Coordinates of C-alpha atoms and ligand atoms in Angstrom, one line a residue:
X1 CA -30.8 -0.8 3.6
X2 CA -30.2 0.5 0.6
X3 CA -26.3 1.7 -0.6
X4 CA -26.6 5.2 -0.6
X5 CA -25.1 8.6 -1.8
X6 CA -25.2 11.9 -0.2
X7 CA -27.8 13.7 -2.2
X8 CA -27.8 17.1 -1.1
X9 CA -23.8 17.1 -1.5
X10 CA -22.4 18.0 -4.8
X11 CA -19.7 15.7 -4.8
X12 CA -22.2 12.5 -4.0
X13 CA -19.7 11.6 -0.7
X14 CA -20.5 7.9 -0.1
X15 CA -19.5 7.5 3.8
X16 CA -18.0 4.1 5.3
X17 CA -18.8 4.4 9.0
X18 CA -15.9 2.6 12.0
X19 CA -17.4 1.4 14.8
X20 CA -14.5 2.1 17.8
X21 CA -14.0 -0.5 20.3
X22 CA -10.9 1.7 21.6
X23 CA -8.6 -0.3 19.7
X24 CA -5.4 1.8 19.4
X25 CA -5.2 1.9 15.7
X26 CA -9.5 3.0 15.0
X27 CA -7.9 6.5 13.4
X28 CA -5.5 5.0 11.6
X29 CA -8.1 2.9 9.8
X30 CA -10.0 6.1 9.2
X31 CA -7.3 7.9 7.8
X32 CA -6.0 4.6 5.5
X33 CA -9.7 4.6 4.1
X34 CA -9.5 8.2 3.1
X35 CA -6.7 7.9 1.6
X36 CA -7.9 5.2 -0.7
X37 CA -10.5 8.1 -1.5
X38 CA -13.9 7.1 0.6
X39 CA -14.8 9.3 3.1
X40 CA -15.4 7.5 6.7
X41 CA -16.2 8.4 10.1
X42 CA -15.4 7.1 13.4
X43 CA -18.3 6.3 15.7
X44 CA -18.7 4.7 19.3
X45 CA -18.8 1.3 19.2
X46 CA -22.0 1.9 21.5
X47 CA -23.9 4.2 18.7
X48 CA -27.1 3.4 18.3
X49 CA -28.5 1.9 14.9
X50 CA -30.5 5.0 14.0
X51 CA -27.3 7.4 15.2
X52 CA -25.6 4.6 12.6
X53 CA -28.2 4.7 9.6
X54 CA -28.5 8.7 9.7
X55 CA -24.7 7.9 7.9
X56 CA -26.3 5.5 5.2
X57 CA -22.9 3.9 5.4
X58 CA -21.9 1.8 2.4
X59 CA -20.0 -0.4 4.7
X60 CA -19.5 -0.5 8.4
X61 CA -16.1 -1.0 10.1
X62 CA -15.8 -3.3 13.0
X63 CA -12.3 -1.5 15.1
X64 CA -9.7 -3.6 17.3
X65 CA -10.2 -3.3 21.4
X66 CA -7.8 -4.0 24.5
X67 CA -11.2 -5.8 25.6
X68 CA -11.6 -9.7 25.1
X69 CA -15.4 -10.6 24.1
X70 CA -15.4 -13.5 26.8
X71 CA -14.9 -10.6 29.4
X72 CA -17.8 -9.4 31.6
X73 CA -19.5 -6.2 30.3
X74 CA -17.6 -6.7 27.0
X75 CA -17.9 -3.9 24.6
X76 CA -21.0 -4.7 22.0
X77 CA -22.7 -2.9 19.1
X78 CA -25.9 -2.6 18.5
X79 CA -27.0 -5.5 17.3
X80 CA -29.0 -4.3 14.3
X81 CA -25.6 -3.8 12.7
X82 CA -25.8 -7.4 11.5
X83 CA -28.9 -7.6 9.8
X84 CA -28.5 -4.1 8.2
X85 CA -27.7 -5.8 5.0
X86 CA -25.0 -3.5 5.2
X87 CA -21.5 -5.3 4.4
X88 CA -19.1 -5.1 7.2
X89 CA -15.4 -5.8 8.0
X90 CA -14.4 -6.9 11.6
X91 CA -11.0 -6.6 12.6
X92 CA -9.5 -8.2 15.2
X93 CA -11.7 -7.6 18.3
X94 CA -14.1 -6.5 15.8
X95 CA -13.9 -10.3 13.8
X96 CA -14.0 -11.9 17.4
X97 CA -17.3 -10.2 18.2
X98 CA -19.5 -10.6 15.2
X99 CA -18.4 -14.2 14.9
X100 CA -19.2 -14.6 18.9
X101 CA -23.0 -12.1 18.2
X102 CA -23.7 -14.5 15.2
X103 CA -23.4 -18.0 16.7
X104 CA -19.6 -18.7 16.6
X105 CA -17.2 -19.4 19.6
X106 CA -14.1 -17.4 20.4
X107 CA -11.6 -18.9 22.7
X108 CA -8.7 -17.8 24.1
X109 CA -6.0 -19.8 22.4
X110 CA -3.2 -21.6 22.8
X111 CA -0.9 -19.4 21.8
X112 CA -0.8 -15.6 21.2
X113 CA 0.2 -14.0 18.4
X114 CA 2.0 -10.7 18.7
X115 CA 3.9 -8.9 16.0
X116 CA 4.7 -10.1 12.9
X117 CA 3.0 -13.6 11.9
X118 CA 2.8 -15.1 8.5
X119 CA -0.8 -16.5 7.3
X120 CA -2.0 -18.6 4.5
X121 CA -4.3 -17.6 1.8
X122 CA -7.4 -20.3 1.4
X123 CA -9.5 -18.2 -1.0
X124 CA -8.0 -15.3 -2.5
X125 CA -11.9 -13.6 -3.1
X126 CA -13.1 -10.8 -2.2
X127 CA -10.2 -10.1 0.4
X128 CA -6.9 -11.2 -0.9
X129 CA -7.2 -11.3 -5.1
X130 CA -5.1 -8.6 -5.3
X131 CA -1.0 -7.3 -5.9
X132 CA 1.0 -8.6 -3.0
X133 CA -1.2 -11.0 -1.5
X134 CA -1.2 -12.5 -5.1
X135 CA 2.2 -13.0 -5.7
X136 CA 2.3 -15.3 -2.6
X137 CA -0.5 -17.0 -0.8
X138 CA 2.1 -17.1 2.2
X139 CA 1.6 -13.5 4.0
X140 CA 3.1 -11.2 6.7
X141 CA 0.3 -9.6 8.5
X142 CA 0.8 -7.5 12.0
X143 CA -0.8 -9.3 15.0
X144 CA -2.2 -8.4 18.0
X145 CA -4.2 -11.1 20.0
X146 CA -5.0 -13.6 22.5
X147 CA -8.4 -14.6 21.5
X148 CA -9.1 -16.5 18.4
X149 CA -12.0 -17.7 16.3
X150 CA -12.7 -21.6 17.7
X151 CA -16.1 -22.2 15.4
X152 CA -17.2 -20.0 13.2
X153 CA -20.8 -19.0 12.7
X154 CA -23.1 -20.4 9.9
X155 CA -22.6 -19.2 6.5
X156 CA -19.1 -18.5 7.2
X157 CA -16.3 -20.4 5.5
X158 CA -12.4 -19.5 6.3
X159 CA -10.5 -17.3 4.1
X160 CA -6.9 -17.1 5.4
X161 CA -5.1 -19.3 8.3
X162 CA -2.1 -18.3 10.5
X163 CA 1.2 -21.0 10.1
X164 CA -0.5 -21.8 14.1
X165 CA -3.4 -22.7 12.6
X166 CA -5.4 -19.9 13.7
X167 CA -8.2 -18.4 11.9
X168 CA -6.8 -15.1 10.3
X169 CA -9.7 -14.3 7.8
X170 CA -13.9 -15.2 8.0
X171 CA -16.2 -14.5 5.7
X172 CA -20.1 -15.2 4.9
X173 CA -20.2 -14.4 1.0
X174 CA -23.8 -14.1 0.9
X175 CA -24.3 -11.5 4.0
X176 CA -20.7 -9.4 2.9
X177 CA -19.6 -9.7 6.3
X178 CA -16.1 -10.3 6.7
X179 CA -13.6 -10.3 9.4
X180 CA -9.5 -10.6 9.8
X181 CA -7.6 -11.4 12.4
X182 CA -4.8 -9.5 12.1
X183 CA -4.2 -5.0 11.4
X184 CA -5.0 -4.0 7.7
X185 CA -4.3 -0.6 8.2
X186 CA -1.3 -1.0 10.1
X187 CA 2.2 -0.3 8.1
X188 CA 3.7 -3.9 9.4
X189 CA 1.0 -5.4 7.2
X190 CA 2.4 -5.2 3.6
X191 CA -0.4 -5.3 1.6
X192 CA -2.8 -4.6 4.4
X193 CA -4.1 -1.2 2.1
X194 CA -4.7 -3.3 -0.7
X195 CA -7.5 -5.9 1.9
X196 CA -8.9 -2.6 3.2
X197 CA -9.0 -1.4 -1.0
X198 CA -10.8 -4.9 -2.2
X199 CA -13.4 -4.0 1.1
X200 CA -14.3 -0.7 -0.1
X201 CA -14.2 -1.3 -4.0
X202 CA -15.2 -5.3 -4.2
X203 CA -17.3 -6.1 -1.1
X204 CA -19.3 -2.5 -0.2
X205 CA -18.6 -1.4 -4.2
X206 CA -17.6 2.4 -2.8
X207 CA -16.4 5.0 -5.7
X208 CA -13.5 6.9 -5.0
X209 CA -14.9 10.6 -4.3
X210 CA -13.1 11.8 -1.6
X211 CA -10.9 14.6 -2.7
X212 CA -9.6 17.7 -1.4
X213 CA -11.4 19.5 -4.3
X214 CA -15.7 17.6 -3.3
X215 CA -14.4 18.9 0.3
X216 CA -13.5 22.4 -1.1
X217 CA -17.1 22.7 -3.0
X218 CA -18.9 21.0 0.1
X219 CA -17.5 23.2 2.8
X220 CA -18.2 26.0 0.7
X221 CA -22.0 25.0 0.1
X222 CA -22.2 24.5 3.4
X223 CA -20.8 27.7 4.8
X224 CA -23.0 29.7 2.5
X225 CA -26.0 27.8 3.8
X226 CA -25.5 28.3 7.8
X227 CA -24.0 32.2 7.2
X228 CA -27.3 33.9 5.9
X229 CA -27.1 36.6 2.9
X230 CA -25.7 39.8 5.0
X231 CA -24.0 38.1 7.6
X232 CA -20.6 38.2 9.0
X233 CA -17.8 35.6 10.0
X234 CA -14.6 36.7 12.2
X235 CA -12.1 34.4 12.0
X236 CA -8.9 34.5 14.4
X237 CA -5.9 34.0 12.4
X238 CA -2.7 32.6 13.9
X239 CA -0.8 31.8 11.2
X240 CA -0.8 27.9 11.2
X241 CA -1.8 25.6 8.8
X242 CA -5.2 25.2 10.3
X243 CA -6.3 28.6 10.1
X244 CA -4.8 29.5 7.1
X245 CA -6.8 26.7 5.4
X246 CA -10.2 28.2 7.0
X247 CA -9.7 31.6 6.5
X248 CA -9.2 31.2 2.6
X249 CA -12.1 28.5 2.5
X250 CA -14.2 31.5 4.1
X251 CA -13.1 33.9 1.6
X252 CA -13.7 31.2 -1.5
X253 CA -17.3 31.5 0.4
X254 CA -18.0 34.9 1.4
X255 CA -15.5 36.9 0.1
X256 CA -16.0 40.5 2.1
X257 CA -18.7 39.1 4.6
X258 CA -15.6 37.1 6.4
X259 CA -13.5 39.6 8.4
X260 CA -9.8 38.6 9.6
X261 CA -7.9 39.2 12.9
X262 CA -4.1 38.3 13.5
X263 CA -3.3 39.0 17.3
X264 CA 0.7 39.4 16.8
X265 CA 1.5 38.7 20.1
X266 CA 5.1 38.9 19.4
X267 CA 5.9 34.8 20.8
X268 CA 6.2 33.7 16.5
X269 CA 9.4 33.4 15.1
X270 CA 11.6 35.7 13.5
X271 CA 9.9 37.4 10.2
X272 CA 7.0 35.2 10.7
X273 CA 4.6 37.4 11.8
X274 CA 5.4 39.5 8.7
X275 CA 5.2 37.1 6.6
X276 CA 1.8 36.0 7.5
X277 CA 0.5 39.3 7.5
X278 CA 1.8 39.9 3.9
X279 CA 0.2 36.5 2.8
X280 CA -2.9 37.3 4.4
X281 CA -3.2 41.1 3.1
X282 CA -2.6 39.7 -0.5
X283 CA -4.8 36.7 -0.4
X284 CA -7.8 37.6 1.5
X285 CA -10.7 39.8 -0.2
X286 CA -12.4 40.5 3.4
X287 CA -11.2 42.8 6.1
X288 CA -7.9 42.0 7.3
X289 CA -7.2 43.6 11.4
X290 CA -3.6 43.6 12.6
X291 CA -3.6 44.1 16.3
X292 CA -0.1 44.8 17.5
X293 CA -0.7 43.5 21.0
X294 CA 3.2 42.5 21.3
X295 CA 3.8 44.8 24.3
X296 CA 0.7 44.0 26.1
X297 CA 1.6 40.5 26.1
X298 CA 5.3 41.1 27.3
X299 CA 3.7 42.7 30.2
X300 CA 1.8 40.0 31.3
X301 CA 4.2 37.6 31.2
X302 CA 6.8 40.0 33.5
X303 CA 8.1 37.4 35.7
X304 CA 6.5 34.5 35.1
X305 CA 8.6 31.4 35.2
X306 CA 6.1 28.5 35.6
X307 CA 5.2 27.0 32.0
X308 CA 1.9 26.0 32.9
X309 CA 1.3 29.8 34.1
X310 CA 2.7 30.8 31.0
X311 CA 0.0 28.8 29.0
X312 CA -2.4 30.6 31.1
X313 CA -1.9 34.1 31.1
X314 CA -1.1 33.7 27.2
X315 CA -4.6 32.2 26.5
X316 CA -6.9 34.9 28.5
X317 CA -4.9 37.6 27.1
X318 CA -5.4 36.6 23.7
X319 CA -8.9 35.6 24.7
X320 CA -9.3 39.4 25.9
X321 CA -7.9 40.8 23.1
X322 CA -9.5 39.1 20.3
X323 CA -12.8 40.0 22.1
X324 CA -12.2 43.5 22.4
X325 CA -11.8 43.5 18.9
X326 CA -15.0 41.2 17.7
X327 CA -17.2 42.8 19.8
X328 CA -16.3 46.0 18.8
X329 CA -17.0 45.3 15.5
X330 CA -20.6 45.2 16.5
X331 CA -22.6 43.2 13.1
X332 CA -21.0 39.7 13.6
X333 CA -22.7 36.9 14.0
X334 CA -20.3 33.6 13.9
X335 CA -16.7 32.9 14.9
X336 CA -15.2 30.3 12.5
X337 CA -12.5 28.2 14.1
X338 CA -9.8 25.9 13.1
X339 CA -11.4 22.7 14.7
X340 CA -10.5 19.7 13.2
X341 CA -11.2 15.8 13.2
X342 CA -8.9 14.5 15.9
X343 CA -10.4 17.1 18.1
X344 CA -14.1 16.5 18.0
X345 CA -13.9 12.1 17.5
X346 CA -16.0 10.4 20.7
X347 CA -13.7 7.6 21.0
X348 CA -15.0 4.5 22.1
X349 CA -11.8 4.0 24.3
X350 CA -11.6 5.1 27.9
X351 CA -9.7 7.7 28.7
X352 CA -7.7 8.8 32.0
X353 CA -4.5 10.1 31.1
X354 CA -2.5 12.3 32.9
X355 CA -2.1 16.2 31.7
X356 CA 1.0 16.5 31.1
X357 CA 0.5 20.0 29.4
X358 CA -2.7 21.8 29.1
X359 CA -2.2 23.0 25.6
X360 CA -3.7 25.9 25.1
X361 CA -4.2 26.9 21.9
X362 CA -4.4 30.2 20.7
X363 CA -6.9 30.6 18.3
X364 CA -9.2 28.6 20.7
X365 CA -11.7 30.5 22.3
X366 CA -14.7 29.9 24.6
X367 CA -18.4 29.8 24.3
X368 CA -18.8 32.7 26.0
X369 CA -17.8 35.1 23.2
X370 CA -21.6 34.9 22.5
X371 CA -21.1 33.7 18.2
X372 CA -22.5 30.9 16.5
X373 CA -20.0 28.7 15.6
X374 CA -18.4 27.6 11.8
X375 CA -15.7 24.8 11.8
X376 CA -15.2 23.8 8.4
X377 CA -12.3 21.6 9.3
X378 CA -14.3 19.3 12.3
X379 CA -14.1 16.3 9.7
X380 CA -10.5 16.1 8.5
X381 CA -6.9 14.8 9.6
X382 CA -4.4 17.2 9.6
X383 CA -2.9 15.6 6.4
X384 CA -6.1 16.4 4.7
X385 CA -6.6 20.4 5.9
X386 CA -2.8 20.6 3.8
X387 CA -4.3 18.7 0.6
X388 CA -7.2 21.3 0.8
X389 CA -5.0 24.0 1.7
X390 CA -3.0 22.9 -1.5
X391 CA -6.5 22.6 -3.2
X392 CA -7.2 26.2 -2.6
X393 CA -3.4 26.9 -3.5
X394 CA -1.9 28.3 -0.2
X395 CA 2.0 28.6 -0.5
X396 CA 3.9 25.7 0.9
X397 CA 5.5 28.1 3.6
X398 CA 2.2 27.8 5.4
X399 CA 1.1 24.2 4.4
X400 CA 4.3 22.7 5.3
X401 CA 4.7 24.3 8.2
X402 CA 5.9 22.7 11.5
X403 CA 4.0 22.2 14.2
X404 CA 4.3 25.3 16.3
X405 CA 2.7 25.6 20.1
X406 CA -0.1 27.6 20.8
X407 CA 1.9 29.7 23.2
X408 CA 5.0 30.1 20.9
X409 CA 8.4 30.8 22.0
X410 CA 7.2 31.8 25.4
X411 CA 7.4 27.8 26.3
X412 CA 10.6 27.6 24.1
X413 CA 12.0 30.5 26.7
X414 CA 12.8 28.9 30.4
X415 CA 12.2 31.1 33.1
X416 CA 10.6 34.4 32.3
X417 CA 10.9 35.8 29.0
X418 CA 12.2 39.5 28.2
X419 CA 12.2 41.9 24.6
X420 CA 16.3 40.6 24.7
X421 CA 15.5 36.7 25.5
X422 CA 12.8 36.4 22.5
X423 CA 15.3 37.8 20.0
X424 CA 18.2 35.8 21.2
X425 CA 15.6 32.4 20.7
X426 CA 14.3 33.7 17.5
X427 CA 18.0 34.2 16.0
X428 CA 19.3 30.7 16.9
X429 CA 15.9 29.1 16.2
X430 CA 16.1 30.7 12.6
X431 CA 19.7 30.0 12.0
X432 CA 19.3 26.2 13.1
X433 CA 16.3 25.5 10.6
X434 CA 17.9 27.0 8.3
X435 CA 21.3 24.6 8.6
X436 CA 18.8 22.1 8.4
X437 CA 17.0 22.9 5.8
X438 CA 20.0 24.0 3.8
X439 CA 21.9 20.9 4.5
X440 CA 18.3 18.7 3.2
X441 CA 18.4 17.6 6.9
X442 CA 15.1 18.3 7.3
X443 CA 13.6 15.1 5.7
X444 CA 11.5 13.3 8.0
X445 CA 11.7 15.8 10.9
X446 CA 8.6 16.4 12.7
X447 CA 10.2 19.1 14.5
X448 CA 13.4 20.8 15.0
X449 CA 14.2 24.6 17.2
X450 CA 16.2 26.0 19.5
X451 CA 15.4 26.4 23.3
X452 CA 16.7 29.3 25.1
X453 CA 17.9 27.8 28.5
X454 CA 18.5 29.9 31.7
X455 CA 21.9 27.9 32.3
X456 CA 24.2 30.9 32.1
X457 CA 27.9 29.5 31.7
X458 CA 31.7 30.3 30.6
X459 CA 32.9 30.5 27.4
X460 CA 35.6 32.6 26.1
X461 CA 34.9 34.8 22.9
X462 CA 37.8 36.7 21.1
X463 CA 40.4 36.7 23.8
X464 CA 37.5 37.3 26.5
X465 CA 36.0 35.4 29.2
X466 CA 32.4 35.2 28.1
X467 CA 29.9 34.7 30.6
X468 CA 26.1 33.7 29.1
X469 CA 23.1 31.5 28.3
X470 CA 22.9 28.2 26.2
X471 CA 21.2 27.3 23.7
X472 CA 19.8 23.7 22.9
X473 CA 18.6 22.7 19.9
X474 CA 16.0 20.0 19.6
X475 CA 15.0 18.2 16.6
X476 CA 12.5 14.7 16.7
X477 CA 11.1 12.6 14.2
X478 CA 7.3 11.3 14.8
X479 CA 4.2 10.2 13.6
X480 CA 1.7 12.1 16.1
X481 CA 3.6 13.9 18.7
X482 CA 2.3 11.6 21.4
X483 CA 5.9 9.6 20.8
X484 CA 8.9 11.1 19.5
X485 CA 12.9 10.3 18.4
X486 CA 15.4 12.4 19.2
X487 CA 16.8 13.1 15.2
X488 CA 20.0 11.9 13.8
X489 CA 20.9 15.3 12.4
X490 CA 24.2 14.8 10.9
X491 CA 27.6 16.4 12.9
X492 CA 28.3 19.1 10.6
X493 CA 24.9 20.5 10.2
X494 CA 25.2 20.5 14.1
X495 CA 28.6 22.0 14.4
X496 CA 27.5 24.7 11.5
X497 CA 24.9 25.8 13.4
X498 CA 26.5 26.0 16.7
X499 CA 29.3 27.9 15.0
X500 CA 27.1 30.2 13.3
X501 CA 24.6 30.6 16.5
X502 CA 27.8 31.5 18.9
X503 CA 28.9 33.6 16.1
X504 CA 26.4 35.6 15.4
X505 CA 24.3 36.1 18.4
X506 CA 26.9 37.8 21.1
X507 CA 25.3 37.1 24.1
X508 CA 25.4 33.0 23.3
X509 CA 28.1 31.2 25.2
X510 CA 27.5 28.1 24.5
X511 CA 25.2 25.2 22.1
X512 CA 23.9 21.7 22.8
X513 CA 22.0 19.3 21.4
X514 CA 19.3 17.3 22.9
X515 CA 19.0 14.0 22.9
X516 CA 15.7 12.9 24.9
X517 CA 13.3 11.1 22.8
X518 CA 9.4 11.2 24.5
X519 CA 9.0 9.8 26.7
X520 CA 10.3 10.2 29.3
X521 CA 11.1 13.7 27.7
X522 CA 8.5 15.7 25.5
X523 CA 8.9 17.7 22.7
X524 CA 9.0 21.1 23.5
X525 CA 10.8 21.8 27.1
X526 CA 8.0 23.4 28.8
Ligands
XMP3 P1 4.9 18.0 23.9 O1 5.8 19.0 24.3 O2 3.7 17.8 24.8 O3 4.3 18.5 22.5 O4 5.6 16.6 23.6 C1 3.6 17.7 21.6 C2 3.2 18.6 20.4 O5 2.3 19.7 20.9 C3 2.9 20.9 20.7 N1 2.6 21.7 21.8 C4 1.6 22.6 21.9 N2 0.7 23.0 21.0 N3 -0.2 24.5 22.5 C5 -0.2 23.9 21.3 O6 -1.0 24.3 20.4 C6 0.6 24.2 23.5 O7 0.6 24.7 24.6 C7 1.6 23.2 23.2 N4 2.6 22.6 23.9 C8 3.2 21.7 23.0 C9 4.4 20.7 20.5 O8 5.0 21.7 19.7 C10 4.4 19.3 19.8 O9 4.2 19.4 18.4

């Protein structure tokens, strides 16, 4: 098959397609190979060859697996894979199998290799001839294994060995397929980039046309293709990065055929809601509809102490509300929505975890609303909707936003929330990011706000006894969210803002900090 490029895309996007054997690190391999600029897509490892070839992938990406090949009922791909023509790269469980599929032997061996192991270079082409694998044919690479390659198949020779003696790197020259034993895309493996780099660029000979600025002119073609001359978008607007980045992709594309609606549903935090409305106003060419809703959502959440109840109520009513409003509008025909990549991947995995939180998102509404759908986003990372946000030139207040829950400060509020309780949160929440921010603290953070508790305690204010609530304030650094560390914010940034927070905010008795990484804790208290 032949090496192909996109034609009806402007931008020519060549595609490398992963095969995912639920291998723990399948999306970090997408994201390291578009960020060497080659657009990629994850698939399961069970797609069939035609699902495959609709791609016309200039490479194909074997992933890692918890599975062993030797195991009954082993995960497998479809076997045309191999003959494709197509040049591949197994890693891992992904070397193991196509060594086992074309002839070779994989045994478990002797000794398993965990963490960091160091390997030997035997020929530095196509894989290795490059920077730091260069300078020293003795490597660190991050391992993860049990199995091992015990003969390999015909054609292949051996490329790299572990200081064990294990196979670390295969490769048949004439059928560019390749495999390594240990995590390229993985930040233990120095150099790792630069193996997944030589893949792309020497072995599959991939150009470098992923940029935010193909995706902008894509997404735009494409959104001008599926909305037909005359028709209308409504987009809900929350505020987040996510939507921001859609809503001005829509207007780049429509202009006054995409109409706007921010529910403010008075759970952002202080002055955000204004500022998003300004941004919006100023930015946006199509109809912009503030609905002030802020009273009916107080109401609904009278009383209501459970978080998960919370999450509930906040969802339908903004479901109900933002449906009012569409269907009133009468002459729409799609919904855009903020869906992105990690959202919509069929992992290969299996998956059976507990919900710990439903996380409902505001913004994210059903079927039922009766609208065709547009989701520009359904094919990046998060770090990519920023680079096209920055492409299209929102302000960094939006693009470097933090993370903010769906249902807002209600699940930063425990116990039920009241007018008085959201403006004592949103005072100390804005003085403590300010602290941080002001004191540079906030390098690295994935997170940091204040959590009002319902711990009412002593204090003594002036010469008073005080009696009131406290405040904790939580900042983590993370990679994803699913683990987190509680943040070594320095002492004085703490003790400023728990001077200024019991200063400024009467009712405040007292301030902690939290200290819970996740688990066992999660990030947000509710
Ligand atoms: P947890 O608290 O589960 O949070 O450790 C992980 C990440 O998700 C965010 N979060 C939410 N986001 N709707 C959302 O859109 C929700 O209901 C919700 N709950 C938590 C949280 O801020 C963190 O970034």
């Amino acid at each position: 098959m032949k090496h192909f490029l996109n034609e009806d895309s402007e931008s020519l996007r060549e595609k490398v397609v992963i095969l995912d054997f639920g291998g723990q690190y399948s999306m970090l391999i997408a994201r390291r190979i578009r960020e060497a600029g080659v657009f990629c897509e994850l698939l399961p490892f069970n797609a069939p060859w035609a699902k495959i070839a609709e791609h016309y992938p200039a490479g194909i990406i074997l992933s890692g697996s918890p599975a062993s090949v030797n195991q009954v009922n082993a995960p497998r791909c479809d076997p045309a894979v191999y003959k494709s023509g197509i040049p591949i790269l197994g890693i891992c469980y992904g070397m193991h199998l196509m060594a086992k599929e074309l002839g070779g032997e994989v045994e478990k061996g002797g000794r398993s290799e965990f963490g960091r192991t160091s390997f030997k270079i035997v020929e530095k082409e196509p894989l290795f001839g490059d920077q730091i694998f260069a300078l020293d044919d003795s490597c660190n690479a991050w391992m993860s294994h049990q199995d091992e390659v015990s003969e390999l198949p015909t054609g292949f020779t051996v490329l790299a060995k572990t200081e064990n003696g294990t196979v670390a790197a295969i490769g048949d020259h004439q059928r560019k397929i390749y495999g390594v034993q240990f995590h390229p895309e993985v930040f233990h493996t120095p150099g790792g980039n630069n193996v997944l780099k030589k893949f792309l660029f020497s072995v599959c000979q991939c150009s470098k046309n992923w940029t935010p600025g193909s995706f902008v002119n894509d997404a735009v073609k494409k959104i001008r293709e599926t909305v037909g001359e005359g028709e209308k978008v409504v987009c809900a607007l929350s505020g987040g990065v996510d939507s921001s980045v859609v809503a001005f992709l829509l207007d780049r594309a429509l202009g006054e055929r995409a109409v706007f609606i921010f529910v403010d549903h008075g759970l952002l935090r202080l002055k955000e809601a204004e500022q998003v409305v300004k941004l919006y106003k100023k930015g946006l060419k199509g109809e912009f509809i503030l609905i002030d809703a802020r009273r009916r959502f107080l109401e609904a959440l009278a009383g209501v102490t459970d978080p998960e109840e919370k999450r509930q109520i906040i969802g339908a009513e903004f479901i109900n509300v933002f449906k009012g409003q569409a269907l009133a509008m009468g002459d729409i025909t799609y919904l855009a929505q903020g869906t992105i990549y990690p959202d919509v991947i069929e992992s290969g995995s299996i998956q059976g975890a507990a919900v710990i939180k439903s996380h409902h998102n505001v913004g994210g509404l059903p079927e039922e609303l009766g609208f065709d759908l547009v989701e520009p986003l359904r094919e990046l990372f998060k770090d990519e909707v920023r680079l096209v946000g920055a492409e299209l030139g929102l302000p960094d207040k939006i693009l470097k936003r933090q993370p903010f829950p769906g249902p807002g400060l209600a699940v930063r509020i425990i116990g039920d929330i009241t007018a008085a309780k959201l403006e004592i949160v949103k005072l100390a929440d804005a003085i403590f990011r300010k602290e941080i921010q002001r004191a540079g603290a906030d390098e690295g953070l994935w997170q940091y706000f204040a959590v009002l508790t319902d711990v009412q305690v002593v204090g003594v204010k002036g010469d008073d006894r005080h009696y009131g609530p406290v405040i904790a304030l939580r900042a983590v650094a993370s990679e994803d969210a699913m683990t987190a560390d509680w943040a070594r914010v320095p002492f004085d940034v703490l003790e400023k803002a728990s001077l200024r927070i019991t200063g400024e905010i009467p009712e405040v008795a007292r301030v902690v900090y939290d200290i819970t990484s996740k688990p066992p804790g999660t990030i947000e208290w509710e």
